[in-house]
XYZ file of C-alpha atoms in Angstrom:
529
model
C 0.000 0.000 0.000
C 2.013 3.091 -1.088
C 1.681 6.542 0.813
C -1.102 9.005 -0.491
C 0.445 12.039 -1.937
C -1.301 15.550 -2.913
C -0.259 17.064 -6.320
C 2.525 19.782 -5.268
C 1.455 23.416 -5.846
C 4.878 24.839 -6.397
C 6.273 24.302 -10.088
C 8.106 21.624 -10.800
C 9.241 20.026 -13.819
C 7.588 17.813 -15.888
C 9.382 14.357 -15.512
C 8.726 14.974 -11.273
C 5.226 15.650 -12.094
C 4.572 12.608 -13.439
C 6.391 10.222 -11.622
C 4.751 12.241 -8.181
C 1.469 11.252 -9.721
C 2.611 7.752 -10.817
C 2.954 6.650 -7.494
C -0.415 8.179 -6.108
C -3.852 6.689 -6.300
C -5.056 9.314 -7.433
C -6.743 10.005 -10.605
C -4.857 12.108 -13.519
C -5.452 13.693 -16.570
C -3.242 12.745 -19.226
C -1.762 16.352 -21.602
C -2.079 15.257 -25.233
C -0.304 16.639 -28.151
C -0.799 16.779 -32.000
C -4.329 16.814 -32.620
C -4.941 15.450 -36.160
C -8.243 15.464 -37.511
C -10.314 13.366 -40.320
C -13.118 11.335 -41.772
C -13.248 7.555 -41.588
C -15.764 7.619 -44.567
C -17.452 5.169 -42.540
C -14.847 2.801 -43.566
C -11.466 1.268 -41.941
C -9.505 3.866 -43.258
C -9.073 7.018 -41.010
C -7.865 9.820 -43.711
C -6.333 12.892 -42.382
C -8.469 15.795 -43.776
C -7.349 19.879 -43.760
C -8.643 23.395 -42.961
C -11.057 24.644 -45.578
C -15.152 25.602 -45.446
C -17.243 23.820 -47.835
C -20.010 22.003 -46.542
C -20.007 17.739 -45.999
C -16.113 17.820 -46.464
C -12.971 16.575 -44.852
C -12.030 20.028 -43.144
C -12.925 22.576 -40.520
C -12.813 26.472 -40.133
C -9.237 27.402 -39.277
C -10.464 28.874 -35.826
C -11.694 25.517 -34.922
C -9.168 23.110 -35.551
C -8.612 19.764 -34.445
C -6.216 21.079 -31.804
C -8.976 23.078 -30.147
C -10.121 19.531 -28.674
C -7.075 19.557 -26.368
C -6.425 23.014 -25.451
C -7.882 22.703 -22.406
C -10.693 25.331 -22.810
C -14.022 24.823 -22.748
C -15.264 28.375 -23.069
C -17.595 29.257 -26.211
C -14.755 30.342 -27.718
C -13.012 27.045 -28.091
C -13.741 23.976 -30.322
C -13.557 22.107 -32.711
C -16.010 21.522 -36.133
C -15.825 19.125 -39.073
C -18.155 19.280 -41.900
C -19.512 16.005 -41.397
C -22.400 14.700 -38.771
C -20.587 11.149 -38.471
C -17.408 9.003 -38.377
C -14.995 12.220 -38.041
C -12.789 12.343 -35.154
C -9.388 13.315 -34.051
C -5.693 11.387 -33.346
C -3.845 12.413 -30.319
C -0.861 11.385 -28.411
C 0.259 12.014 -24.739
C 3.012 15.018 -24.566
C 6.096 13.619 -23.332
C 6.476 11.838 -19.974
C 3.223 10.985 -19.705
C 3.529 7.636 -22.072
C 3.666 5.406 -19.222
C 0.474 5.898 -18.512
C -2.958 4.448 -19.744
C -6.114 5.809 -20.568
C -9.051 4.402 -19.129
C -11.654 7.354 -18.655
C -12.933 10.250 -21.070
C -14.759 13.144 -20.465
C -16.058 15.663 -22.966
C -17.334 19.144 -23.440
C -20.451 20.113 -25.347
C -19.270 23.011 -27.530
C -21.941 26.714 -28.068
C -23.918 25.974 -30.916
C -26.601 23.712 -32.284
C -27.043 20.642 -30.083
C -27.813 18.850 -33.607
C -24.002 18.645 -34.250
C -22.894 16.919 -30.779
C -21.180 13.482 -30.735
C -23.960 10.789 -29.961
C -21.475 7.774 -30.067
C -17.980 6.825 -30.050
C -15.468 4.540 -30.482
C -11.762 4.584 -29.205
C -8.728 3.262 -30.638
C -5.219 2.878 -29.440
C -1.853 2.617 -31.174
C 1.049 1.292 -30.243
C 2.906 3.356 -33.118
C 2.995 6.729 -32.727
C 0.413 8.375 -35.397
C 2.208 11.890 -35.981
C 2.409 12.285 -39.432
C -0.451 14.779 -40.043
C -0.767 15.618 -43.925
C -3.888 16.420 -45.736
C -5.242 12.814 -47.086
C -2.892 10.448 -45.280
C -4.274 7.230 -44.289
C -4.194 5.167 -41.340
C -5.851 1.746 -41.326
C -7.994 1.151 -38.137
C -7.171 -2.444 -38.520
C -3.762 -1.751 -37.158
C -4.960 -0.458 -33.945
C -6.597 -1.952 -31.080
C -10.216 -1.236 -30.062
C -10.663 -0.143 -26.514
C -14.151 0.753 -26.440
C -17.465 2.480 -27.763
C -20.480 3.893 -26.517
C -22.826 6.392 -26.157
C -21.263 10.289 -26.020
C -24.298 11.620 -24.361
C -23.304 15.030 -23.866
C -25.883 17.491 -22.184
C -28.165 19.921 -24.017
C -26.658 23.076 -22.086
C -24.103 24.597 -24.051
C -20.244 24.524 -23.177
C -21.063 21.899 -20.273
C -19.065 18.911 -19.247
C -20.722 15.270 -19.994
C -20.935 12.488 -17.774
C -17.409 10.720 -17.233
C -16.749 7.666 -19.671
C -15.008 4.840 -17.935
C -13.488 2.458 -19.814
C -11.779 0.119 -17.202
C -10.670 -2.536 -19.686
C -7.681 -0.611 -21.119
C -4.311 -1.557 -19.140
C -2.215 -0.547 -22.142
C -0.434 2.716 -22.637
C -0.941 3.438 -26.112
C 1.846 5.529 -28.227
C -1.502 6.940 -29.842
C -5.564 7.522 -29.859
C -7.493 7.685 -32.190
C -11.165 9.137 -30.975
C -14.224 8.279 -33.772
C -17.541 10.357 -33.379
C -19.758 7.686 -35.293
C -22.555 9.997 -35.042
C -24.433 13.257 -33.980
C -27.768 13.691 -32.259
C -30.875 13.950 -34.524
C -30.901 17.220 -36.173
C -33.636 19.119 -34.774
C -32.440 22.242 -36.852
C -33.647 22.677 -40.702
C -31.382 20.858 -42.323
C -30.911 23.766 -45.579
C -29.825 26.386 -42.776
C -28.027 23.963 -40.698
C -26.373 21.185 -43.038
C -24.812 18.334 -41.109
C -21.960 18.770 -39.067
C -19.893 17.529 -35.840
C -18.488 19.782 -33.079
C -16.913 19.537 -29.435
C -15.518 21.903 -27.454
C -12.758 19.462 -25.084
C -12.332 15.791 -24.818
C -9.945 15.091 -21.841
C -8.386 11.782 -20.984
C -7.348 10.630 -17.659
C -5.322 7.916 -16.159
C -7.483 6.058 -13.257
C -4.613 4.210 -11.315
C -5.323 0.769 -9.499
C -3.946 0.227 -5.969
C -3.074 -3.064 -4.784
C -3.553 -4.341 -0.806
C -2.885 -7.716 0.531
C -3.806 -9.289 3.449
C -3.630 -11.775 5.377
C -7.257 -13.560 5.826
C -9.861 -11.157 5.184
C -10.220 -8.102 3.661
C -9.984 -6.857 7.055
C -7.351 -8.719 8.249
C -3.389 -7.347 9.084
C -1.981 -6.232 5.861
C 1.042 -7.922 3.900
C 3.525 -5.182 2.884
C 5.201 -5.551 -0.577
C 8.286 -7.242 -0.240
C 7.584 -8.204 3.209
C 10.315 -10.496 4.186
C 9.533 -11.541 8.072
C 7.209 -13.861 7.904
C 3.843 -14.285 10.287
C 1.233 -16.207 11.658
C -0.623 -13.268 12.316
C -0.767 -12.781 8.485
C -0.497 -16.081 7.531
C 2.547 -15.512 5.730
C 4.095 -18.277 8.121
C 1.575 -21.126 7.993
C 3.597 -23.070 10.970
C 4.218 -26.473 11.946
C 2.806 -29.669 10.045
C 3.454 -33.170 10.117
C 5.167 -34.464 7.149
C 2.829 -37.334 7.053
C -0.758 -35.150 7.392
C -0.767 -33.742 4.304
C -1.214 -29.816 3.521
C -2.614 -26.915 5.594
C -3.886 -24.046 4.455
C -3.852 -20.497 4.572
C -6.067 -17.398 2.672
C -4.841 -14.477 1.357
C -6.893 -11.979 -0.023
C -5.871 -9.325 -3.053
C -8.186 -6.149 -2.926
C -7.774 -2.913 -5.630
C -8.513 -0.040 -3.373
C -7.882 2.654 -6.580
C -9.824 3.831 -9.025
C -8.945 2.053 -11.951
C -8.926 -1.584 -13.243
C -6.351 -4.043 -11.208
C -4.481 -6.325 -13.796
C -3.568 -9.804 -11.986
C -0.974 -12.357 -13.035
C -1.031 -16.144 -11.465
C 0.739 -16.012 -8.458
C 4.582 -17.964 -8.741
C 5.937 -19.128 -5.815
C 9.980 -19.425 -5.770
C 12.675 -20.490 -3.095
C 14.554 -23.411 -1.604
C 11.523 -25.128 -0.757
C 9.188 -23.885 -3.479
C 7.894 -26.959 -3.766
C 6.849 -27.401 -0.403
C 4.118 -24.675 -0.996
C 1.124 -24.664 -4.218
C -1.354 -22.701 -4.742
C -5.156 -23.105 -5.226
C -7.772 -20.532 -6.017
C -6.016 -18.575 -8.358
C -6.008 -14.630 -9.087
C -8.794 -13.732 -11.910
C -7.098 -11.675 -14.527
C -8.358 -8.402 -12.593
C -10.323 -6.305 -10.087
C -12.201 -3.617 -10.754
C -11.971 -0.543 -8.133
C -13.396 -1.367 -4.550
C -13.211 -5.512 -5.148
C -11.245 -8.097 -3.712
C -10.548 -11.863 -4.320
C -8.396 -14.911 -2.724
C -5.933 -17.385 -3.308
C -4.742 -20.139 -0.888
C -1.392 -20.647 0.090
C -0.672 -24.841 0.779
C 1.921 -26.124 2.748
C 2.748 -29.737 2.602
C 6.429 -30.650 3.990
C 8.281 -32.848 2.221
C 11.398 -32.453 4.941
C 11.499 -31.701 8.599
C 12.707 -28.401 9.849
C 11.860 -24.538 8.604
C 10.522 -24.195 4.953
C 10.640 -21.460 3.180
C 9.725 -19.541 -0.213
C 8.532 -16.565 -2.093
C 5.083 -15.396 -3.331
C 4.911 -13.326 -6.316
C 2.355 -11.653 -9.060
C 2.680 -9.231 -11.577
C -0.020 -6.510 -11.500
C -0.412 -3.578 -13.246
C 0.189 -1.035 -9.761
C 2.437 1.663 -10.905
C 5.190 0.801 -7.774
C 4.086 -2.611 -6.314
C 4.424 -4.763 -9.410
C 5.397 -7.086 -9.074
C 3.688 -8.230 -5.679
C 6.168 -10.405 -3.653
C 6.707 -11.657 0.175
C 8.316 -14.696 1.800
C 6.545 -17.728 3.416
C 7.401 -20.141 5.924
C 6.335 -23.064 7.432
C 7.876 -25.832 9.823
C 8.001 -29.329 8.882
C 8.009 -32.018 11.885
C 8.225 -35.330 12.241
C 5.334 -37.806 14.043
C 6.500 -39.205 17.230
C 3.295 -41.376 17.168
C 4.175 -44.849 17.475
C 0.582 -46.462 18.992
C -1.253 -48.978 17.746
C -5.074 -48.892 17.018
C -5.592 -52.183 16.797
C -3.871 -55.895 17.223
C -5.494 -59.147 16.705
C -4.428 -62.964 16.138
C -5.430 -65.429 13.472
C -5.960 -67.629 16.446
C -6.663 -66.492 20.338
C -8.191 -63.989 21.936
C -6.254 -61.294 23.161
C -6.625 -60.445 27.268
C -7.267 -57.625 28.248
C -9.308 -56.333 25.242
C -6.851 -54.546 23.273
C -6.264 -51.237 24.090
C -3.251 -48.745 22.329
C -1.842 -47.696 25.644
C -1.481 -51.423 26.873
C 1.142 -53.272 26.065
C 1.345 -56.542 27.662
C -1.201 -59.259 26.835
C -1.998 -62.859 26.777
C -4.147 -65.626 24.971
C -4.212 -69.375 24.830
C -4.058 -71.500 21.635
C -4.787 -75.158 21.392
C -1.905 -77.537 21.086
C -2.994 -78.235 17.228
C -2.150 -74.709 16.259
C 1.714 -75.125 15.871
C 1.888 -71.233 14.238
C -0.009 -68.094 14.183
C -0.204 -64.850 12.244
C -1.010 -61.319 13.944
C -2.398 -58.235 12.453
C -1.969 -54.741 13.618
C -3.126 -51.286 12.563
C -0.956 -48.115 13.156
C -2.430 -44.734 13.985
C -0.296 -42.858 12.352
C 0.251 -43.907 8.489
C 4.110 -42.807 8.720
C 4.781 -45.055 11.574
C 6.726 -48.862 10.697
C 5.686 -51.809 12.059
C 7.956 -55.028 12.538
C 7.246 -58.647 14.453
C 9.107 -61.038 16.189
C 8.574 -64.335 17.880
C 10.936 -66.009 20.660
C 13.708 -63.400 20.609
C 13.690 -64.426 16.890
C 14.985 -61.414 14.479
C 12.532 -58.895 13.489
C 10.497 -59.059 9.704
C 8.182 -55.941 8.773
C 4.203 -55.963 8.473
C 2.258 -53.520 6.588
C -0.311 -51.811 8.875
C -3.588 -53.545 8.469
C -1.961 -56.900 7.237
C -1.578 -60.010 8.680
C 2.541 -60.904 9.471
C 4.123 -63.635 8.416
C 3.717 -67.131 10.107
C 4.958 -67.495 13.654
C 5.717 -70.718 14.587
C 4.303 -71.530 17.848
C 6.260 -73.868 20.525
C 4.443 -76.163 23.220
C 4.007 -73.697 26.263
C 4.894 -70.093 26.504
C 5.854 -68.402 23.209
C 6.400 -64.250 23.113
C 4.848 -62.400 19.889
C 6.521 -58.923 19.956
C 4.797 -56.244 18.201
C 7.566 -52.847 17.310
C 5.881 -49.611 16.331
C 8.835 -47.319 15.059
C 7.590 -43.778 14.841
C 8.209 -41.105 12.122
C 10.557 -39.824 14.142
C 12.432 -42.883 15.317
C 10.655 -43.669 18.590
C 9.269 -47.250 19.380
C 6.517 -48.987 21.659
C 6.642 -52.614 21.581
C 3.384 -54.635 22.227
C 4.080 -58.065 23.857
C 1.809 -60.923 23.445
C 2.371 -64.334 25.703
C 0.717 -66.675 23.733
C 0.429 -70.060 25.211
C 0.364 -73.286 23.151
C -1.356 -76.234 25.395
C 0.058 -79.367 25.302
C -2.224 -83.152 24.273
C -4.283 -84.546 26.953
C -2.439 -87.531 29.050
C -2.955 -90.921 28.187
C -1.597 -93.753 30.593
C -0.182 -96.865 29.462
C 0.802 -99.331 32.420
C 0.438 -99.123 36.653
C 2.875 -100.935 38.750
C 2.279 -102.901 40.575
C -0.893 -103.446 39.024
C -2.836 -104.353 41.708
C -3.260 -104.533 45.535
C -5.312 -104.701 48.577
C -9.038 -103.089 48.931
C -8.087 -101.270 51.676
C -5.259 -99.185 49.290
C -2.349 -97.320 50.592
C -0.466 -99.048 47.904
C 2.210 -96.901 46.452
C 2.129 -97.432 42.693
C 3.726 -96.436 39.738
C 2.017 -94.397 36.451
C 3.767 -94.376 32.642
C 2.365 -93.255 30.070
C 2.733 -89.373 28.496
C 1.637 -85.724 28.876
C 1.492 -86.032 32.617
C 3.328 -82.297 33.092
C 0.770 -79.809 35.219
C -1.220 -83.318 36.464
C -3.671 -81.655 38.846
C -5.010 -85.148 40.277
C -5.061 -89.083 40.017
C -8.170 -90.978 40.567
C -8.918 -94.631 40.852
C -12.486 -95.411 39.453
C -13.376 -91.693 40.585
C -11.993 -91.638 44.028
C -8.287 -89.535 44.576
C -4.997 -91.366 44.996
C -2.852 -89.734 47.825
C 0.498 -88.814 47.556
C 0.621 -87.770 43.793
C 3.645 -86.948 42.180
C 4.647 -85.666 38.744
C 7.658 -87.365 38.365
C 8.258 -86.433 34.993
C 5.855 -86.168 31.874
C 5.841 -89.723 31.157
C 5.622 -91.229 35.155
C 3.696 -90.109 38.438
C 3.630 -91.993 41.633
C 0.807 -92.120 44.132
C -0.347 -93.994 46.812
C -4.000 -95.824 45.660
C -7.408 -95.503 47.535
C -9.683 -98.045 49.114
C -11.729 -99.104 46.672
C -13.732 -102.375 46.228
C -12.724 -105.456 44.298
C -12.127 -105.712 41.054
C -10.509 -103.837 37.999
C -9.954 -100.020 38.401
C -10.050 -97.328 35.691
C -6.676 -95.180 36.619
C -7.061 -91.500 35.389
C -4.645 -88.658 35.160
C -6.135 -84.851 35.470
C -4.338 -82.346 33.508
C -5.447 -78.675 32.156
C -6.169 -80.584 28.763
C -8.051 -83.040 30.326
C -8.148 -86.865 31.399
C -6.908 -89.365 29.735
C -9.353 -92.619 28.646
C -10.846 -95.106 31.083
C -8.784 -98.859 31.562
C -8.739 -101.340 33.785
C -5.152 -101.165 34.413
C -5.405 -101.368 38.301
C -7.056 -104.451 39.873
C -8.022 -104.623 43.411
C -8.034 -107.959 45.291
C -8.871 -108.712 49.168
C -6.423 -107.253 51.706
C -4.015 -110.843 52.422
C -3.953 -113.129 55.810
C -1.290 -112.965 57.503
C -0.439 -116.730 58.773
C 0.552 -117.161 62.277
């Protein structure tokens, strides 16, 4: 946003005039030079015409020459007349040092006679060549110039009065050259013997209506960025601060507004730097804003690194000393130290206590059929690496979601381990104790293999599976005195128990084995005396 600045009242010269008014946002009339006048014949040729009086002709009285349109005076005793009513106009050119600048308004001056012979309609064309060469009948082709606009003229009925103000916001180009076409005059409401057709005006002044670019931060209301602003903010949202690498982009607004008076050319916004490509940009800058509007782009940060980011913004624009439009951005890339788990779950088992990503020790119980299992996890954070382990074993990766690999599963205690590696190198391991039961116990042979009714006979069980034996019974009643030996023999001491055969069963936590009749009881012997 430049500083506003009132034309000086001293004199000063010409060159710092102009550039005084350049950098205002104020409007300014633009001095022109070398009025040439002529007849388009209603054609595309504009033909340079002379001083002279006959009626319906190529020429005007030699007090009211083409020149007269850019004198500056509007009195009664100032304009200009051609002896046509239509497609007669005038080719000017801005005096020196004020090329720079474009037109984009018009106003005009009705001149002191007959209302008949005002300008109803216009057209305006501009030149990049400079159109100076001003002899009687030369030609220059309208073809080779650039329309800028047309319209009504729609000067007033009082005499010698200004006309509304013709805006032509379109026109961003200063032209080496004008060329100003009166396609027409009002009706004639004079007899046309005493007042044969005709076109007059008594000033046509053009003016330079400058844009002035503001950017901010947010909304239109929010804290301004300064052209070439290189201290970047969150207040502005020139620094859009940290993000994880892995979350993607975050996004910030920042809105253009033209707070001049004339149209606000916009190119698409570039970003450079280091880390340009770090930053894009969505939303992007319409070719321009006409006075008093605003618009919006985004600026998107997605990290690719971790540590500070940074770039440039810039637009062109058509502002007379902010173009082009630049300031640095910033943001901080970090790295996720989120190494949990969401979820874990076996192909076989059921995890205790219910899984949840803050615990980290767990059981679960497989039969003894399932000689290997395969677990699944799920990360919550899509950076983070996962890798599993069984037994101390080494370490093979799992994608998130997946089931692992097999883990083969010895008789007993086995630990699954479960490492989360976070973005930024921290772990959590999850520890599963999965149990694999062994078979149920069969027994083979008791010895001796049979004895007195009354029991209290120590015996001796083989057979297999006996480790964790919880119990020996004897047709349903408990032996005494068990003892797990080993997992093929256990020695108890037998029950009372009637005569006869015996089913001998071992207890374990996978259950009994089958009934027999490997113990036999007989009656208690007689001692002889």
């Amino acid at each position: 946003m430049k500083t506003r600045r009132s034309l000086p009242c001293h004199a000063a010269s010409l060159l710092t005039l102009f550039f005084t008014l350049l950098t205002s946002a104020q409007a300014v009339q633009i001095p022109m030079k070398d009025a040439i006048g002529g007849w388009t014949n209603g054609g595309s040729n504009f033909v340079v015409g002379t001083t002279g009086t006959d009626f319906d002709t190529n020429a005007w009285p030699s007090g009211e020459s083409p020149s007269k349109v850019i004198d500056g005076d509007t009195s009664s005793s100032s304009k200009f007349l051609i002896f046509k009513d239509g497609n007669v106009g005038v080719i000017v050119s801005p005096q020196v040092g004020w090329t720079g600048l474009p037109v984009n308004r018009m106003v005009a001056w009705s001149a002191n006679d007959a209302e008949g012979r005002d300008p109803a309609n216009f057209i305006l064309y501009g030149s990049t060549t400079a159109l100076t060469n001003s002899n009687v009948g030369q030609i220059y082709a309208t073809s080779s110039m650039t329309p800028i606009t047309n319209g009504g003229f729609s000067l007033p009925s009082a005499r010698n009065s200004a006309g509304p103000s013709i805006t032509f916001l379109s026109n961003t180009t200063a032209y080496a050259s004008y060329l100003l076409i009166f396609t027409s005059t009002k009706p004639d409401i004079y007899d046309v013997v005493q007042d044969p057709g005709r076109t007059q005006v008594a000033e046509v002044q053009f003016f330079h209506e400058p844009p002035e670019i503001r950017v901010t931060g947010g909304l239109v209301t929010g804290p301004e960025i300064v052209d070439g602003d290189t201290t970047p903010s969150t207040g502005d949202n020139t620094d859009l601060g940290s993000r994880l690498i892995s979350a993607g982009a975050v996004t910030r607004e920042i809105t253009v507004q033209n707070t001049g008076t004339g149209r606000l050319t916009l190119q698409s916004v570039q970003i450079s730097g280091s880390h340009a490509a770090d930053f894009y940009i969505t939303n992007p800058l319409p070719l321009f804003l006409d006075p008093g509007t605003s618009t919006f782009f985004y600026i998107n940060f997605d990290p690719s690194a971790a540590g500070l980011r940074t770039a440039t913004i810039s637009f062109g624009n058509n502002d007379s000393d902010e173009n082009p439009y630049n300031f640095n951005i910033q943001g901080t890339g970090i790295l996720s130290n989120d190494n949990n788990l969401t979820d874990l779950t076996l192909s076989t088992g059921i995890l205790s206590p219910t899984f949840n990503s803050s615990t980290t020790s767990y059981t679960a119980t497989v039969p003894n059929a399932t000689s290997s299992i395969t677990v699944t996890p799920t990360r919550s954070n899509a950076s983070a690496s996962i890798h599993v382990r069984v037994n101390g074993g080494g370490y093979t990766s799992v994608n998130s979601g997946s089931a692992s690999g097999s883990l083969a599963l010895n008789i007993g205690s086995n630990t699954v381990d479960v490492r989360v590696t976070a973005e930024d190198a921290s772990t959590k391991t999850y520890t599963v104790t999965v149990t694999r039961t062994s078979l149920a116990p069969t027994v083979t042979s008791v010895s001796p293999s049979s004895g007195p009714i009354a029991g209290g006979t120590t015996v001796t069980l083989t057979g297999a599976n006996f480790t964790g034996a919880t119990g020996v019974t004897f047709t349903g009643v408990p032996a005494t005195s068990v003892s797990v030996v080993s997992a093929t023999s256990i020695t108890c001491v037998t029950p009372a128990r009637p005569l006869g055969a015996a089913s001998v069963v071992v207890t374990t936590s996978q259950g009994n084995n089958s009934a027999n009749s490997l113990f036999t009881y007989v009656n208690n012997p007689i001692n002889a005396t």
